[in-house]
Tab-separated table of C-alpha atoms in Angstrom:
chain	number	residue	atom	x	y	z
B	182	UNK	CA	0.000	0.000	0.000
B	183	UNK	CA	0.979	3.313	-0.611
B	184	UNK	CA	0.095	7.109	1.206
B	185	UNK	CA	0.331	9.832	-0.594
B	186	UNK	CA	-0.093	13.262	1.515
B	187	UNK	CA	-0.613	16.300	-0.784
B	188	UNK	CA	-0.049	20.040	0.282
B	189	UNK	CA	-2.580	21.928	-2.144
B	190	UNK	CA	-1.338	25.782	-2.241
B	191	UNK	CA	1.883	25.793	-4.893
B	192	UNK	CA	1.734	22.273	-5.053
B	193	UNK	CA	-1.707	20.860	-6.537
B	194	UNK	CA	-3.245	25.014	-6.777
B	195	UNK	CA	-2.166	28.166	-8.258
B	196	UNK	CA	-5.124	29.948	-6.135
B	197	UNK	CA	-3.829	33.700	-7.392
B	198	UNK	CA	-3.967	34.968	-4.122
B	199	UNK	CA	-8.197	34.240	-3.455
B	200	UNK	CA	-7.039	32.163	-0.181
B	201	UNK	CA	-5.470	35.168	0.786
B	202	UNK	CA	-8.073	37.476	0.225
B	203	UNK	CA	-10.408	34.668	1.715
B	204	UNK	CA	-8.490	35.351	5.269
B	205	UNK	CA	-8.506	39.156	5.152
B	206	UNK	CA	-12.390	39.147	4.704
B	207	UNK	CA	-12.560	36.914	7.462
B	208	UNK	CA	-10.522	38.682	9.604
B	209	UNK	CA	-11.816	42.200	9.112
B	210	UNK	CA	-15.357	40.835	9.453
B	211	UNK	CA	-14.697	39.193	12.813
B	212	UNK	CA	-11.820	41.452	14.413
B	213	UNK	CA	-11.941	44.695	12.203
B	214	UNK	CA	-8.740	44.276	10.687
B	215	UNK	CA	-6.834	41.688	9.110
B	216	UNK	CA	-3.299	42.802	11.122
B	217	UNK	CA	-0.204	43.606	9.204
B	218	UNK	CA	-1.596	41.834	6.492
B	219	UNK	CA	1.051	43.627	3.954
B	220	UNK	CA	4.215	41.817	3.409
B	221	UNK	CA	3.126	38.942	5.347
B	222	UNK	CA	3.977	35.347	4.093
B	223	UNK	CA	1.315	32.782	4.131
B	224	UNK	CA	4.071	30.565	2.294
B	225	UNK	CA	4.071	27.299	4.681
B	226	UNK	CA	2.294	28.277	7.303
B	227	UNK	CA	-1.737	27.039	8.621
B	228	UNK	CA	-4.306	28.838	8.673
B	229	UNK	CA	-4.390	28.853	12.792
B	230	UNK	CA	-1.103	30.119	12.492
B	231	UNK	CA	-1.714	32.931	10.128
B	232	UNK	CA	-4.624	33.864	12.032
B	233	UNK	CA	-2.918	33.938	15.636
B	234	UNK	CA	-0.095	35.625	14.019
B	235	UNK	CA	-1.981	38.443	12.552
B	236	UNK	CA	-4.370	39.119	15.204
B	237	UNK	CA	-1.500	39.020	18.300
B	238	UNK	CA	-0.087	41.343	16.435
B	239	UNK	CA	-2.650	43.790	15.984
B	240	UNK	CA	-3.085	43.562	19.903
B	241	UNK	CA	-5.403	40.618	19.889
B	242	UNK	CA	-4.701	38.215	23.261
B	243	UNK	CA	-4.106	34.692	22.533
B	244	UNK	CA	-7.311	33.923	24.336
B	245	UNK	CA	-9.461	36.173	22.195
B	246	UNK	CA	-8.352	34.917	18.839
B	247	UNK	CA	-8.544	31.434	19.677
B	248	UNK	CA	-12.441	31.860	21.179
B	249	UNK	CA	-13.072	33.740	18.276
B	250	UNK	CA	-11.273	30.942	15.545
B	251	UNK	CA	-14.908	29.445	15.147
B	252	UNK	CA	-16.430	32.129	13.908
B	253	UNK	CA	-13.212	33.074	11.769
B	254	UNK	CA	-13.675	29.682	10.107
B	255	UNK	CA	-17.677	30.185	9.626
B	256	UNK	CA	-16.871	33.547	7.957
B	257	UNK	CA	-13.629	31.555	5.911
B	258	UNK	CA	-16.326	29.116	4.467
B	259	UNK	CA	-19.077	32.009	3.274
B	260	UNK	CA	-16.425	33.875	1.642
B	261	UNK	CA	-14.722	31.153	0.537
B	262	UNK	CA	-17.795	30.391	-1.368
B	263	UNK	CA	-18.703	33.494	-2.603
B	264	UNK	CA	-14.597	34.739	-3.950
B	265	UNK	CA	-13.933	31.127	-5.236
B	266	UNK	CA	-16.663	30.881	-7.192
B	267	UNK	CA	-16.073	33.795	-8.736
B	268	UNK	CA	-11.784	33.897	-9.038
B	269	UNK	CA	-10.797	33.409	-12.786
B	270	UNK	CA	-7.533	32.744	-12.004
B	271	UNK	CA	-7.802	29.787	-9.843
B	272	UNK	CA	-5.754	26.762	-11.618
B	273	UNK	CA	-3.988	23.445	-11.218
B	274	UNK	CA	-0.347	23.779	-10.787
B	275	UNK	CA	1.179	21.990	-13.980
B	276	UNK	CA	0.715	18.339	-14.074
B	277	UNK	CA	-1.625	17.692	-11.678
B	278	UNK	CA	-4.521	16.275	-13.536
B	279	UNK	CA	-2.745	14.167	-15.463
B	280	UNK	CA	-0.835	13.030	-12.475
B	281	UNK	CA	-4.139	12.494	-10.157
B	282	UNK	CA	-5.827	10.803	-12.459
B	283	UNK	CA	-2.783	8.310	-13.373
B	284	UNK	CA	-2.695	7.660	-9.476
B	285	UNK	CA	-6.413	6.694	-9.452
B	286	UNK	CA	-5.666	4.029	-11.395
B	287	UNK	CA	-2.923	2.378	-9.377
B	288	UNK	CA	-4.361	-0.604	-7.107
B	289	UNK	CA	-3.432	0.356	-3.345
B	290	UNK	CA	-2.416	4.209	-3.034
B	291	UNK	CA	-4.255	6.368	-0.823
B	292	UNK	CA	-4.809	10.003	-1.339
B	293	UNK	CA	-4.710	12.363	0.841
B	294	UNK	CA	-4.543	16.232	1.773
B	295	UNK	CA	-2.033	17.280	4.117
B	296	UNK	CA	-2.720	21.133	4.149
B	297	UNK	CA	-2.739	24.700	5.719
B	298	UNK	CA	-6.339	25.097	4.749
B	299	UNK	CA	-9.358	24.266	6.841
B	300	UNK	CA	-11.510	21.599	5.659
B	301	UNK	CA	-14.244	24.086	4.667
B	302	UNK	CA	-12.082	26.170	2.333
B	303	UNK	CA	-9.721	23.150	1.018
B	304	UNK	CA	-12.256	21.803	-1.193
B	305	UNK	CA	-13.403	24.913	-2.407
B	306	UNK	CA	-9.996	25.877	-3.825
B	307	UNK	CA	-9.992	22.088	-5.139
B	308	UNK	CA	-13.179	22.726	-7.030
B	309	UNK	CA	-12.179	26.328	-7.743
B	310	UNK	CA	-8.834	24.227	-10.168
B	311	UNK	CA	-11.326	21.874	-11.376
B	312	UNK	CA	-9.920	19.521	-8.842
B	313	UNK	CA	-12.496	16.816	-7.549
B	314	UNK	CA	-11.748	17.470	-3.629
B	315	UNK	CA	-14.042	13.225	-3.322
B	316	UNK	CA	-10.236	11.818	-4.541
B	317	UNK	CA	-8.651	12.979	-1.464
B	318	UNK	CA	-10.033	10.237	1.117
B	319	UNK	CA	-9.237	12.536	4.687
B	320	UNK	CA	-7.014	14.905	5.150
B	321	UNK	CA	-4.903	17.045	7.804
B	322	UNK	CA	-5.963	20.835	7.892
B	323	UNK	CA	-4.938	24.035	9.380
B	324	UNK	CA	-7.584	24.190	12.020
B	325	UNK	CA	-6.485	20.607	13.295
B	326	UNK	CA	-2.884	22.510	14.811
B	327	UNK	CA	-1.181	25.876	14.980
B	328	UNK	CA	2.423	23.763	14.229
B	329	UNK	CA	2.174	22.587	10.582
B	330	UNK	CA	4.854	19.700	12.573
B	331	UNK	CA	1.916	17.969	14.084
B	332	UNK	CA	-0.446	17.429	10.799
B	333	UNK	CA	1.581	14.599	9.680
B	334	UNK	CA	1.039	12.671	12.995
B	335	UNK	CA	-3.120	13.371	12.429
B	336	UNK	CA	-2.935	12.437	8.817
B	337	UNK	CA	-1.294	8.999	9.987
B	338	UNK	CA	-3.966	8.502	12.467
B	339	UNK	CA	-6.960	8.948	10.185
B	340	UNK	CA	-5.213	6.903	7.264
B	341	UNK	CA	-5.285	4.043	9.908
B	342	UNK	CA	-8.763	4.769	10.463
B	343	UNK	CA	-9.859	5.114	7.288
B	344	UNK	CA	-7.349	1.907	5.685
B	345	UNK	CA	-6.940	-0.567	8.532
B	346	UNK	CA	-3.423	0.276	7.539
B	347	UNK	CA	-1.059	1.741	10.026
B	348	UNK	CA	1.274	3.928	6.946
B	349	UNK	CA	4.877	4.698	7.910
B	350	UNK	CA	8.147	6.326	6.022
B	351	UNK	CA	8.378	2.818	4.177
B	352	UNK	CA	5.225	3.701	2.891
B	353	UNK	CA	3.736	7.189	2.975
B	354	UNK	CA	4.863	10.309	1.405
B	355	UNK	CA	4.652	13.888	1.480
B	356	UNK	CA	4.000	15.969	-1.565
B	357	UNK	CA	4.773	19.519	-1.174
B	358	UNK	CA	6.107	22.821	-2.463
B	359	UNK	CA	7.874	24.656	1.094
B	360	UNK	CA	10.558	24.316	3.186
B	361	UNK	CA	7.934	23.617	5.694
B	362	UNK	CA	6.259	20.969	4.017
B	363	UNK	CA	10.082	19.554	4.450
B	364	UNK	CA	10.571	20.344	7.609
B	365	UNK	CA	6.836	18.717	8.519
B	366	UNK	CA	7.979	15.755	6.660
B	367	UNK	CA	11.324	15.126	8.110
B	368	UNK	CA	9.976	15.757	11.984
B	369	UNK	CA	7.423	12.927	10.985
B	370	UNK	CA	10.241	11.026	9.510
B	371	UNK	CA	8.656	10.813	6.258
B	372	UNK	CA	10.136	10.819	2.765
B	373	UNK	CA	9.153	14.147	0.602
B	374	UNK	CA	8.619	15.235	-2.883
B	375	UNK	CA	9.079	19.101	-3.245
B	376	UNK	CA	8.293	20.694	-6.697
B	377	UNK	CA	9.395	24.153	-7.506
B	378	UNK	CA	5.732	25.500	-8.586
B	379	UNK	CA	5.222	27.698	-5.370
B	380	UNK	CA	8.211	30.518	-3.948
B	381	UNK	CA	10.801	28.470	-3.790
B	382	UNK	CA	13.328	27.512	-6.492
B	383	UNK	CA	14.779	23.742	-6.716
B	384	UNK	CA	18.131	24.245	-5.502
B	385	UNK	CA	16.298	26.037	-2.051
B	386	UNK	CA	14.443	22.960	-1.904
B	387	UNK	CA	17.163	20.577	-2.004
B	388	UNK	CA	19.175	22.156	0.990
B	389	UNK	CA	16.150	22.330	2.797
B	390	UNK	CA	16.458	18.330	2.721
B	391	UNK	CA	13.415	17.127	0.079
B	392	UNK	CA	14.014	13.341	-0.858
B	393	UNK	CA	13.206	14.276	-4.295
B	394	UNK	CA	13.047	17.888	-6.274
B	395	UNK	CA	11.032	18.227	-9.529
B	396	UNK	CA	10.237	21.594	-11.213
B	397	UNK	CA	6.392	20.531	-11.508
B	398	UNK	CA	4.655	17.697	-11.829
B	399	UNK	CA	4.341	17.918	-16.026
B	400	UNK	CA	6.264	14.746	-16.164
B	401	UNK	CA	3.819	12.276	-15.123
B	402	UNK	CA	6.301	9.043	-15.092
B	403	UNK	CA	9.141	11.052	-13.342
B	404	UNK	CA	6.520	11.749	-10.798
B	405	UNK	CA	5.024	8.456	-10.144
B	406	UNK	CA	8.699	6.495	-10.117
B	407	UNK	CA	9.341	9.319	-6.885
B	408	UNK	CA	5.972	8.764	-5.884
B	409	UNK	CA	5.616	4.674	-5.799
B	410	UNK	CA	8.976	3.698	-5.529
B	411	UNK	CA	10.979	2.573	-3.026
B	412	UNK	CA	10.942	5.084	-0.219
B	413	UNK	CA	13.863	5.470	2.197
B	414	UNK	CA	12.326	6.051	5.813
B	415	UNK	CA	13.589	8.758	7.264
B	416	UNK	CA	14.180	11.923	5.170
């Protein structure tokens, strides 16, 4: 059997920055503002993150934002709807169709999402690409943790639960486009794909310590030798 965890921002989506604007109508609709929203990187991070983040640093306590994070998510999900719906630019990331739809066809591989979105948006953004979000059996989102670390840990968990199949680095892998989907990967000693269709180049992603660098995922074969190959444990 075989786990495949896939990031979706850079790596499966080119959302041209609707997720982003997503947040800031959240935000501004539950706190006012949306923080020092200019110049800030989303690259890596969760959504809990992001939101904590933004909202400590407009003045927000801890406490607040995180008894507030519900209704952050409601408002995440009606905008969501509303701004992906109507985004024109929303689009696969090279590859990925071709690529999905070759792993659907493999006996024994398991898809999942291992993302900073919350489940509510995730499959919007999916849809948005002309992704069908129903491939992706569970997934590990950015409301589950404020530590993009501990996602890999739930994604194991609800593979078992799902599978009957308790999925290690022998066989599960991460699919991502960040030095934190790396870093995520390497704490859960899992082995990593990193493709060079989000902010960082190839040669950034190979000293961050990816298993495997591609510059997309336009060469289907390439990809599914990394993919369901041998896989080395730990990163």
């Amino acid at each position: 059997m075989r786990l495949l965890l896939f990031d979706i921002d850079g790596t499966l989506v080119h959302a041209n920055q609707t997720g982003r604007a997503v947040i800031v109508a959240a935000l501004e609709q539950t706190f006012g503002t949306a923080g020092a929203i200019a110049g800030y990187s989303m690259a890596g991070r969760v959504d809990r993150q992001i939101i904590l983040e933004l909202m400590t640093g407009a003045g927000w306590s801890v406490a607040a934002v995180e008894a507030r994070l519900p209704h952050v998510f409601d408002q995440m999900e009606a905008h969501g709807r509303r701004l992906f719906r109507a985004a024109n630019g929303v689009r696969p990331c090279p590859g990925v169709p071709a690529l999905l739809a070759a792993l659907r066809q493999r006996e024994g591989v398991t898809l999942g999402l291992l993302t900073g979105n919350i489940p509510s948006t995730a499959p919007l953004k999916l849809a948005a690409a002309g992704i069908d979000p129903a491939q992706f059996q569970f997934g590990a989102y950015g409301s589950d943790a404020g530590d993009r670390h501990a996602l890999p840990a739930i994604a194991l968990e609800r593979a078992w639960q799902r599978t009957g199949h308790r999925f290690s680095g022998a066989d599960a892998m991460i699919v991502g486009d960040t030095p934190a989907d790396i870093s995520c990967a390497r704490y859960a000693d899992l082995p990593v794909l990193a493709v060079a269709t989000g902010s960082s180049t190839m040669e950034q992603l190979t000293a961050a310590g990816a298993t495997a660098v591609l510059p997309d995922l336009g060469d289907t074969d390439a990809a599914l030798r990394i993919l369901l190959g041998p896989l080395g444990g730990r990163t």
